[in-house]
mmCIF file of C-alpha atoms and ligand atoms in Angstrom:
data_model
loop_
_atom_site.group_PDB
_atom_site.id
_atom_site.type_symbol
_atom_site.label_atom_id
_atom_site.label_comp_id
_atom_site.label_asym_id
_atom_site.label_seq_id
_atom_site.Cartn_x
_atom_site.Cartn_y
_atom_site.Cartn_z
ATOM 1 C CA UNK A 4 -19.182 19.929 -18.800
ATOM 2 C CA UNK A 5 -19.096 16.291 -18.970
ATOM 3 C CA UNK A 6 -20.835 13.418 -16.474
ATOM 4 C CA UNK A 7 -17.742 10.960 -15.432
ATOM 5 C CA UNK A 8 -19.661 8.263 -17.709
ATOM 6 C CA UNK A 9 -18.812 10.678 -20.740
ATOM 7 C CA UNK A 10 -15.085 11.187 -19.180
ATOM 8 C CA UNK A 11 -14.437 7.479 -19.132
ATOM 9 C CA UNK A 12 -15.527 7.258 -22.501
ATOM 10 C CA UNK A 13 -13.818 9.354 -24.367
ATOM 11 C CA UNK A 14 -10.491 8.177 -22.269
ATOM 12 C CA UNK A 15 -8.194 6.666 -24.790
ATOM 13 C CA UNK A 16 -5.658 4.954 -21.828
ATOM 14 C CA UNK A 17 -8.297 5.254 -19.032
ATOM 15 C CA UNK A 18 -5.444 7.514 -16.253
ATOM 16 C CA UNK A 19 -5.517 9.914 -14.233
ATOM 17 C CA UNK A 20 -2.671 11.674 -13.332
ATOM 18 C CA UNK A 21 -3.403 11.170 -9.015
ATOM 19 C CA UNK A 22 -3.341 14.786 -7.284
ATOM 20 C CA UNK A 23 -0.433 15.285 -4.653
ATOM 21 C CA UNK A 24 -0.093 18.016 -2.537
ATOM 22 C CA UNK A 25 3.396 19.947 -3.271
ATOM 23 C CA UNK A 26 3.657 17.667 -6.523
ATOM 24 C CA UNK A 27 0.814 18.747 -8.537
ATOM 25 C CA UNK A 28 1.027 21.985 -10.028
ATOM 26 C CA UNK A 29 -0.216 23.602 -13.627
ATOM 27 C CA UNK A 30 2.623 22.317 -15.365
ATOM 28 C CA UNK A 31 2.193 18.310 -14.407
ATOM 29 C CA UNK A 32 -1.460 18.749 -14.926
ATOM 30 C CA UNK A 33 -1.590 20.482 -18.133
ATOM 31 C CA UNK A 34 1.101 17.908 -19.557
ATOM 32 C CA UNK A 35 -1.218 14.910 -18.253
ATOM 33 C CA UNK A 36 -4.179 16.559 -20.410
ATOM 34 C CA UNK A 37 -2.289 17.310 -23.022
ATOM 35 C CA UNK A 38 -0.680 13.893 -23.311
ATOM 36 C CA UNK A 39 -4.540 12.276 -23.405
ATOM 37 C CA UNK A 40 -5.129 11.351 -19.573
ATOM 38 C CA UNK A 41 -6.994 13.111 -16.884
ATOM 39 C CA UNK A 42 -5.057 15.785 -15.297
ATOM 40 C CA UNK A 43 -5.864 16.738 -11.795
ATOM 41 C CA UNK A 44 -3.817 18.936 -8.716
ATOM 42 C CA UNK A 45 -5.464 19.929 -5.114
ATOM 43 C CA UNK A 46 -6.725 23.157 -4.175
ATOM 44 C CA UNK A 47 -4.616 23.255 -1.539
ATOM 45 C CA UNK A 48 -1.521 23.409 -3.586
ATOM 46 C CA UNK A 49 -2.403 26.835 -4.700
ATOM 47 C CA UNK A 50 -2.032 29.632 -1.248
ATOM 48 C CA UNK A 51 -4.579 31.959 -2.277
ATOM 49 C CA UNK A 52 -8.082 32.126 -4.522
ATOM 50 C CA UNK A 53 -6.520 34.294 -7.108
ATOM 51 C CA UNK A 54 -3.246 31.592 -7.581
ATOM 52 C CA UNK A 55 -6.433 29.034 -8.049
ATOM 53 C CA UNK A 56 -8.199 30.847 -10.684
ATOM 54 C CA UNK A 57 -4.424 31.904 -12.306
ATOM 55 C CA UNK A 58 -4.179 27.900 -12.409
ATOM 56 C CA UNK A 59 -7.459 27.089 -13.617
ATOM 57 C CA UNK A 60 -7.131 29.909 -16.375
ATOM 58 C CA UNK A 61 -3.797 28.754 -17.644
ATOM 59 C CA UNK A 62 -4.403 24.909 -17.456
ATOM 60 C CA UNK A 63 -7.873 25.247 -19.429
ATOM 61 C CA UNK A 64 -5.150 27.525 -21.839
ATOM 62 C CA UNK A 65 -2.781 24.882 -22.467
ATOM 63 C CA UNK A 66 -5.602 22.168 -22.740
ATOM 64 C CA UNK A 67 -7.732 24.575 -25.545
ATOM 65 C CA UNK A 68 -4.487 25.166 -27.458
ATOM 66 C CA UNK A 69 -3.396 21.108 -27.741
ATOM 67 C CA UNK A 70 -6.972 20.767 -29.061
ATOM 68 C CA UNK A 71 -7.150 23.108 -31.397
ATOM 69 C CA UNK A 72 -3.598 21.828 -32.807
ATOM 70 C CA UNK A 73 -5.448 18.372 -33.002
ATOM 71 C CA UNK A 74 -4.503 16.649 -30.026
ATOM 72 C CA UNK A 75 -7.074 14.267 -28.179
ATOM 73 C CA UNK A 76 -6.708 16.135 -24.548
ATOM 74 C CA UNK A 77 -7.635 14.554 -21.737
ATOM 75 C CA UNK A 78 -10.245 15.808 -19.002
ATOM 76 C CA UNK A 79 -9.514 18.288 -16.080
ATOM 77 C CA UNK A 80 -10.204 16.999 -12.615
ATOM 78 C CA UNK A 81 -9.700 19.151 -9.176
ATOM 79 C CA UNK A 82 -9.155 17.548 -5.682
ATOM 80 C CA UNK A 83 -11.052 19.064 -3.188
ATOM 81 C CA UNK A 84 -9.468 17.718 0.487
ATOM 82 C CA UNK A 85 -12.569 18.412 3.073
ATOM 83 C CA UNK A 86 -11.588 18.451 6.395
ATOM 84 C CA UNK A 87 -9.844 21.733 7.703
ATOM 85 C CA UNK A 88 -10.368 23.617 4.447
ATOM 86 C CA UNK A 89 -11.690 26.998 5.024
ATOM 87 C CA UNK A 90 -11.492 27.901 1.002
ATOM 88 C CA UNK A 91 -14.225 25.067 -0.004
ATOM 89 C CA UNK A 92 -17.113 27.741 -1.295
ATOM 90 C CA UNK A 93 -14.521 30.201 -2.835
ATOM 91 C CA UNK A 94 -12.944 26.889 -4.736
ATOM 92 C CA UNK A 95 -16.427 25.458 -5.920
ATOM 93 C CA UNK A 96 -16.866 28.945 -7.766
ATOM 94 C CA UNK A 97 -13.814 28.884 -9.421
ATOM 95 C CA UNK A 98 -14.041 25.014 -10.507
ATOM 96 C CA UNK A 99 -17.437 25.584 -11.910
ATOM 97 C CA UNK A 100 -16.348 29.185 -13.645
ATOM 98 C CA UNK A 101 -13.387 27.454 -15.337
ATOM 99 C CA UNK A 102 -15.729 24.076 -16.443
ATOM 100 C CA UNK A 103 -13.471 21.320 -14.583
ATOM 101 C CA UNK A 104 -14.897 18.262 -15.880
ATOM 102 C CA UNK A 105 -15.442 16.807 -12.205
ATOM 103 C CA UNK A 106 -13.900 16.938 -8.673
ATOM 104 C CA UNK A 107 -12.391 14.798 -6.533
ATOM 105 C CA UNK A 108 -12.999 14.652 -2.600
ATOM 106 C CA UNK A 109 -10.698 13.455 -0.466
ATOM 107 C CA UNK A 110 -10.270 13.451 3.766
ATOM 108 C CA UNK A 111 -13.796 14.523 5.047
ATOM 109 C CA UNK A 112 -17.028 13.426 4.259
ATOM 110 C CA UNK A 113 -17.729 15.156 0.561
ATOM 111 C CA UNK A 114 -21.596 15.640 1.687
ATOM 112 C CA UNK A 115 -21.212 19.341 1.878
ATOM 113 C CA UNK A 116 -19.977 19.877 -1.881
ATOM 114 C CA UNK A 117 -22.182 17.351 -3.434
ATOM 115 C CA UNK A 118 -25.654 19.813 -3.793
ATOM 116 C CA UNK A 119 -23.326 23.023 -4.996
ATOM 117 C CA UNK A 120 -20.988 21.222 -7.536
ATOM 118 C CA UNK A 121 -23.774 19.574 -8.818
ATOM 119 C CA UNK A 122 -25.809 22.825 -9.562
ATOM 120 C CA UNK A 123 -22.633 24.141 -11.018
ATOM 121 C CA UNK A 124 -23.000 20.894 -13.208
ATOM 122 C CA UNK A 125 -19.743 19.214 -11.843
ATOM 123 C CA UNK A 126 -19.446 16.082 -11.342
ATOM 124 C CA UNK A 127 -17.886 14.232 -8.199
ATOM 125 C CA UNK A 128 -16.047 11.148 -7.193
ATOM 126 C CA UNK A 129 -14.847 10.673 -3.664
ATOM 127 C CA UNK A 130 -11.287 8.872 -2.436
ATOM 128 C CA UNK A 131 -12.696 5.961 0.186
ATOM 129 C CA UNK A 132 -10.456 3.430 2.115
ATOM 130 C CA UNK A 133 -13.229 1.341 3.429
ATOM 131 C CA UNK A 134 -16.828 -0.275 2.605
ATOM 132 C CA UNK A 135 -18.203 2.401 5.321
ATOM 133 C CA UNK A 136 -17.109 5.051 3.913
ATOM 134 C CA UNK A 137 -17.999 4.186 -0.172
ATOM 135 C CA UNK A 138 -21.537 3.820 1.262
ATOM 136 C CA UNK A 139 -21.225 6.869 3.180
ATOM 137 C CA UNK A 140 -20.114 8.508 0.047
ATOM 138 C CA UNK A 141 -23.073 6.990 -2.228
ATOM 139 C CA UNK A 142 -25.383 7.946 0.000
ATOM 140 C CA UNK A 143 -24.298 11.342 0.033
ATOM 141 C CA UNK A 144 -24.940 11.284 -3.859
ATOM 142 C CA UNK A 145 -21.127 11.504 -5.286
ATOM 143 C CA UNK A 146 -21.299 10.179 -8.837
ATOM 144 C CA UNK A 147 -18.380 7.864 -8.345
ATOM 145 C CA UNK A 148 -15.581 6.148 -6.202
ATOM 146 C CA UNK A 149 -11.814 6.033 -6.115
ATOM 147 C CA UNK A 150 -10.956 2.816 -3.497
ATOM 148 C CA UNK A 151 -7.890 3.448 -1.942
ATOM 149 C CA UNK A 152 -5.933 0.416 -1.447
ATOM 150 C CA UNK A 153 -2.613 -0.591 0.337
ATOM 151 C CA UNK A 154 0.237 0.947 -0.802
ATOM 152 C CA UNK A 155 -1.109 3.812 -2.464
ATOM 153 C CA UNK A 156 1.298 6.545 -2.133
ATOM 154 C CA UNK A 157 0.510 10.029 0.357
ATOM 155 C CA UNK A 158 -2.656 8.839 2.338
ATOM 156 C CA UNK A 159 -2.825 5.619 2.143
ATOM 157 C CA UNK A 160 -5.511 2.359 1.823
ATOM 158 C CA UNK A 161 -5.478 -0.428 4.312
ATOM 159 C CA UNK A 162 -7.980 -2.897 2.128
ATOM 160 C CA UNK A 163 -6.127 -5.120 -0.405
ATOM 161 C CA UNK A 164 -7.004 -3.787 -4.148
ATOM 162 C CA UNK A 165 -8.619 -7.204 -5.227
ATOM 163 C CA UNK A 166 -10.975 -7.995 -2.319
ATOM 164 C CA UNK A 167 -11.825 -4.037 -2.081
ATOM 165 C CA UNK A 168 -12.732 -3.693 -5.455
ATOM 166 C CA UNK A 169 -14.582 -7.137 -6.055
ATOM 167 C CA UNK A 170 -16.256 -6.272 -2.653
ATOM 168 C CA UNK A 171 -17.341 -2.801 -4.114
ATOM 169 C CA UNK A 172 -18.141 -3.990 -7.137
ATOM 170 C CA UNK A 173 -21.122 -6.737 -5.786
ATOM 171 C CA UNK A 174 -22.657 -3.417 -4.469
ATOM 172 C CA UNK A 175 -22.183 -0.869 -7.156
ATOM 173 C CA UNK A 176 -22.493 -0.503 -10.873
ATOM 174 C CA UNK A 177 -20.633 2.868 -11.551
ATOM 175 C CA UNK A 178 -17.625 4.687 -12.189
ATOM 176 C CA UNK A 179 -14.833 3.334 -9.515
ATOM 177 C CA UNK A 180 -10.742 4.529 -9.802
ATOM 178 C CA UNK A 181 -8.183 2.180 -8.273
ATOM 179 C CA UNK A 182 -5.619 4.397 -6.205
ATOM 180 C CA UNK A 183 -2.207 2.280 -5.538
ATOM 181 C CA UNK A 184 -0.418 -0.386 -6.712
ATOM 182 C CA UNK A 185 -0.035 0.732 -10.525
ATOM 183 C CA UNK A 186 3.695 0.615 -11.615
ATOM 184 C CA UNK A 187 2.737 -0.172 -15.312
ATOM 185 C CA UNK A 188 0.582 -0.489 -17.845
ATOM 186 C CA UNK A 189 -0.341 -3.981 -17.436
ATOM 187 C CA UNK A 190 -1.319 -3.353 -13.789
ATOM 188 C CA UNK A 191 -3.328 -0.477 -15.278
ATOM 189 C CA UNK A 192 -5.204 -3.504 -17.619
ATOM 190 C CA UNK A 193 -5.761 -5.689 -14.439
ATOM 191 C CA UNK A 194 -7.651 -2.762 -12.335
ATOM 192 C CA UNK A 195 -10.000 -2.631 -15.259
ATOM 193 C CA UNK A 196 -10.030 -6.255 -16.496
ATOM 194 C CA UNK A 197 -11.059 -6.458 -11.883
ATOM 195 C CA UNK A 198 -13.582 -4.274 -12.648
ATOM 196 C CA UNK A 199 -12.397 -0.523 -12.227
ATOM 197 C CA UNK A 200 -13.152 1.802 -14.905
ATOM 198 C CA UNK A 201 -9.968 4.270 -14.347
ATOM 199 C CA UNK A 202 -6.906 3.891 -12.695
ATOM 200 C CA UNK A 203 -4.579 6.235 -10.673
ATOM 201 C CA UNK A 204 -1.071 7.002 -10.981
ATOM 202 C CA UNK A 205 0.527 8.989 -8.567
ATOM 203 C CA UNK A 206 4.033 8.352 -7.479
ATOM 204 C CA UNK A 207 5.247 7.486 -10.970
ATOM 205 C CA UNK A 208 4.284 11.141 -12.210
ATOM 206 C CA UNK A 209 6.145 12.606 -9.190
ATOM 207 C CA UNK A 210 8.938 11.262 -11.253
ATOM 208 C CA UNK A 211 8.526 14.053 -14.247
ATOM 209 C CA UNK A 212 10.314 17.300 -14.956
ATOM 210 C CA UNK A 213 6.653 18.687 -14.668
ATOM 211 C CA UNK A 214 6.306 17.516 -11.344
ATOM 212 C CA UNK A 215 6.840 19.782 -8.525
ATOM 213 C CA UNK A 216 9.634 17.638 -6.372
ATOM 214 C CA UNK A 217 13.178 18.353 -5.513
ATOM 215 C CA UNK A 218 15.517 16.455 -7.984
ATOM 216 C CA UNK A 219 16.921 14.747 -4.790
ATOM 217 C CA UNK A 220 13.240 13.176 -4.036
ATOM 218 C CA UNK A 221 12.819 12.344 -7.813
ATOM 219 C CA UNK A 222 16.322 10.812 -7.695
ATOM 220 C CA UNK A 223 15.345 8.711 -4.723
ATOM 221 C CA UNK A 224 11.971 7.283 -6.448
ATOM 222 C CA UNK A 225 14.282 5.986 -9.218
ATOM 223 C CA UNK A 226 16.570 4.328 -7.060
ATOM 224 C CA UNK A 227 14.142 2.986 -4.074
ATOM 225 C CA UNK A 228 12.212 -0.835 -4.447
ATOM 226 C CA UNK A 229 8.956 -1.666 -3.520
ATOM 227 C CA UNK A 230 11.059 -2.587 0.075
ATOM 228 C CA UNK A 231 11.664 0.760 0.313
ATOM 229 C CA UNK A 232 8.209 2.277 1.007
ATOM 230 C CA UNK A 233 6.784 2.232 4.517
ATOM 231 C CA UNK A 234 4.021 2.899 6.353
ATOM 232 C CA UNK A 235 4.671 6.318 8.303
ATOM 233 C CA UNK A 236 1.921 8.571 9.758
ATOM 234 C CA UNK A 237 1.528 12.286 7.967
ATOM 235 C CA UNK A 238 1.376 15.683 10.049
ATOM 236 C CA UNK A 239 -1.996 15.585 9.836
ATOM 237 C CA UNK A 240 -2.180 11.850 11.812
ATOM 238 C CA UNK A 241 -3.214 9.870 8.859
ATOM 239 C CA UNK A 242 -1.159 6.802 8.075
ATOM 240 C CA UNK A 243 0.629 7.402 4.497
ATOM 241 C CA UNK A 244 3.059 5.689 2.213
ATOM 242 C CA UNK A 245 6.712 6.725 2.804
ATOM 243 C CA UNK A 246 10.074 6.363 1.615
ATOM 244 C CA UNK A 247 12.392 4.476 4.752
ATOM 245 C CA UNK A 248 15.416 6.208 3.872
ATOM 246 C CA UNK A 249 15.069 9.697 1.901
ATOM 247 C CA UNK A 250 11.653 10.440 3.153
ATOM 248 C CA UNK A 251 9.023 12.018 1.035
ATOM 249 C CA UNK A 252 5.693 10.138 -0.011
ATOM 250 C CA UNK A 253 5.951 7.041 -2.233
ATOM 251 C CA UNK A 254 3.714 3.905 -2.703
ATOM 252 C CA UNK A 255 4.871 0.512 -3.347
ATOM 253 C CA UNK A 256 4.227 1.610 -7.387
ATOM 254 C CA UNK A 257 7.845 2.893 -6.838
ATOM 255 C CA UNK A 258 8.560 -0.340 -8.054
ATOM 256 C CA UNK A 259 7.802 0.705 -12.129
ATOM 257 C CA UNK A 260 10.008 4.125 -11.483
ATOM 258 C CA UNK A 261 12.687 3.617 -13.669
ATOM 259 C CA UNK A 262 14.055 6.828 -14.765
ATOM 260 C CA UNK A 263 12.646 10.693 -14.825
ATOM 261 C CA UNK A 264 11.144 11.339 -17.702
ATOM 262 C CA UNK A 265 8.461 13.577 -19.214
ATOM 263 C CA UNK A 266 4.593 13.130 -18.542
ATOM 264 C CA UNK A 267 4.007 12.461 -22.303
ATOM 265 C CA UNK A 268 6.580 9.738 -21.933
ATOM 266 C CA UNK A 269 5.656 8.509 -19.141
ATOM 267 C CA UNK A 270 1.776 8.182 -20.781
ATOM 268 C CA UNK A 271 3.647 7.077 -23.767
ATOM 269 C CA UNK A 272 4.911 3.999 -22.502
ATOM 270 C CA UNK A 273 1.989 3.575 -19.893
ATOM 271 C CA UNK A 274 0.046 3.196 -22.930
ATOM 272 C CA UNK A 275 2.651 0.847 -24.726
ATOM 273 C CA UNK A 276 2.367 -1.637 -22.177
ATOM 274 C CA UNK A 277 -1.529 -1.431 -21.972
ATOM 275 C CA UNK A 278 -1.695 -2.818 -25.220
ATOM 276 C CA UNK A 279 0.821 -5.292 -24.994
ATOM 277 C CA UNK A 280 -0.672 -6.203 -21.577
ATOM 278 C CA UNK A 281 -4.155 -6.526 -23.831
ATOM 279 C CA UNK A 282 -2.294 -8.443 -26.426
ATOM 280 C CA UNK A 283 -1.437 -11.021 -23.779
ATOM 281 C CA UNK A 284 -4.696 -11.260 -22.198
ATOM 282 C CA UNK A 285 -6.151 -12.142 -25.633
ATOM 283 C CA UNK A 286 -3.206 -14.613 -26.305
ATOM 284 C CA UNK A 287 -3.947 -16.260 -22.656
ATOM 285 C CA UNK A 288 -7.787 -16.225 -22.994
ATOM 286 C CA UNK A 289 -7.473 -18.005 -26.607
ATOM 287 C CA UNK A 290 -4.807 -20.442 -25.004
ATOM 288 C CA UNK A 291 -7.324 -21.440 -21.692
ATOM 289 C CA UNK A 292 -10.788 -21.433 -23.583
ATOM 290 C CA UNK A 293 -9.301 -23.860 -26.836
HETATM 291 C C1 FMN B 327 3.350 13.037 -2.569
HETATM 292 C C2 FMN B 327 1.911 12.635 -2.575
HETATM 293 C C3 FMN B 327 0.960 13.574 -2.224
HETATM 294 C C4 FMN B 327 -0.408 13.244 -2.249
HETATM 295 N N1 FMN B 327 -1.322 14.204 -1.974
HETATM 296 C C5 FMN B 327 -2.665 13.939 -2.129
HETATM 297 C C6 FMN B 327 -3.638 14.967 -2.013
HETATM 298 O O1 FMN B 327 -3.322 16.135 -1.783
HETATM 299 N N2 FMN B 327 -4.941 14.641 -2.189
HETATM 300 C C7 FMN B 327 -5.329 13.352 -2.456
HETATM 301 O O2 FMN B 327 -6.536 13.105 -2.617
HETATM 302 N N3 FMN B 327 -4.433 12.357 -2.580
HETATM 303 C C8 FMN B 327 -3.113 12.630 -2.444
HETATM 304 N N4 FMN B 327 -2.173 11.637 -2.647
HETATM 305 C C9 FMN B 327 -2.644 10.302 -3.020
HETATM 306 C C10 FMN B 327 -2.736 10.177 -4.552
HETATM 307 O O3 FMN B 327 -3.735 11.006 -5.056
HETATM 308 C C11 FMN B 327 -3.014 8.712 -4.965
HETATM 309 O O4 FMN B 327 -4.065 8.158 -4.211
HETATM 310 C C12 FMN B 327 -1.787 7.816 -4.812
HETATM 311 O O5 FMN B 327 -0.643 8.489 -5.264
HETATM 312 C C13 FMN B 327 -1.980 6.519 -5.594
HETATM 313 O O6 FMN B 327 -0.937 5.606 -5.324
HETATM 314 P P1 FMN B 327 0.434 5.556 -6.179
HETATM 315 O O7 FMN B 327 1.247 6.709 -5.695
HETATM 316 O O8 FMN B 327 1.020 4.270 -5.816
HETATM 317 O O9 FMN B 327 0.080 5.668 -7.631
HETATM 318 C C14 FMN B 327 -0.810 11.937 -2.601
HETATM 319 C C15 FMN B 327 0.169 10.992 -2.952
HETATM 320 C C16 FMN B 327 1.511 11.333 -2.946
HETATM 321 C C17 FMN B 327 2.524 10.305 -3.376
#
């Protein structure tokens, strides 16, 4: 089992493939590993304990297999959402039986998994929308932070991405994810060139065979703009991302959907434009410090 430090560094394109409830299943998160990023899905996608460990068992299948074939496979994450779940000791057992690499929290203070995923030797980051609740979180002991910003897709941020993660970052010298906002792989470049160490993408997988979505919902992420997204309220009274006319989560990174493709092409060309957006940076930085 790995320590997220160890994660991030042996993260070629430094994704994660965002868990989304009814999105996420084995198949989108075993292509995200396989294709080099972090796969990751929520507990609560799976009904019972024995569909979890059936998951678990065939994702850590798929992963083993790519690696022994050669492939650079990327880590396995698990989203654990707090509040209301009745499964949370019954989950822990399973993520530290199959070796997930780490966990992340989500709704609900992740206080009460911290002590038994870390004697399982799992490590934790927890999903925060404000400077409260990262401190909250710290304090608790998580071992890092994904900021939630504005426009993330499902549950969303209120705190712009820039001032959130600068303001984070004056505070606190580990691992933070940005969750929202990246449509591409150059906005993927500026969350870590603002100081994040991974970023999230969750809306543009939704737009992958592998990704558990009618092919009316995938249709509409192709089609919708950035002015398409709104901010609706979910069932469970939390204020999410949504799409105005075909409804169905979506964050403003609907923007970069361009077609449905593949998770390995989707990473594919993620990475593509990491590198050029790299190449530029260098190209800029040589121009403004001649
Ligand atoms: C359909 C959908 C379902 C989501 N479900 C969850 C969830 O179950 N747990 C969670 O922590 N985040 C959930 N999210 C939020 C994502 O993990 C992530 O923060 C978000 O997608 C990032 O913004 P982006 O969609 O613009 O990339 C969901 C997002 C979407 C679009």
């Amino acid at each position: 089992m790995s320590s997220i430090a160890d994660v991030i560094a042996a993260l070629p394109l430094p994704l994660i493939c965002a868990p989304m409830t009814g999105v996420s299943g084995p198949e989108l998160t075993a292509a995200a590993c396989v294709a080099g990023v972090a796969g990751s899905f929520p507990t609560g996608n799976c009904r019972t304990s024995e569909e979890l460990e059936g998951w678990l068992a065939g994702i850590q299948a798929a992963r083993a297999a790519a690696s022994a074939a050669g492939r650079q496979v990327g880590p396995l994450a698990v989203n654990l959402i707090i509040r209301g779940n009745r499964r949370i000791a019954e989950d822990i057992d399973l993520i530290v039986k199959h070796g997930v690499d780490f966990v992340i929290t989500s709704v609900g203070s992740p206080a009460e998994v911290v002590g038994p995923l870390h004697a399982g030797g799992v490590s934790i980051i927890a999903d925060v929308a404000s400077m409260h609740h990262a401190a909250r979180a710290l304090e608790a002991g998580v071992d890092g932070l994904v900021l939630l910003t504005a426009g993330a897709g499902g549950h969303t941020g209120w705190a712009n991405g820039f001032a959130f993660v600068r303001a984070v970052r004056a505070e606190y010298a580990g691992p933070v994810v940005m969750a929202g906002g990246i449509s591409d792989g150059a906005a993927l470049w500026t969350a870590r060139v603002l100081g994040c160490d991974l970023g999230y993408m969750g809306t543009k997988f939704i737009a992958t065979v592998e990704a558990r979505g009618t092919p009316e919902y995938k249709a509409a992420l192709v089609t919708s703009s950035l002015d398409d997204v709104t901010l609706g309220i979910a069932p469970n009274g939390i204020a999410a991302s949504q799409l105005k006319t075909a409804g169905g989560s979506a964050g403003h990174s609907v923007s970069g959907v361009r077609a449905v493709t593949t998770a390995a092409a989707l990473v594919e060309t993620t990475r593509r434009e990491w590198f050029e957006a790299i190449r530029g940076t260098e190209a800029l930085a040589a121009k403004l410090l001649a």
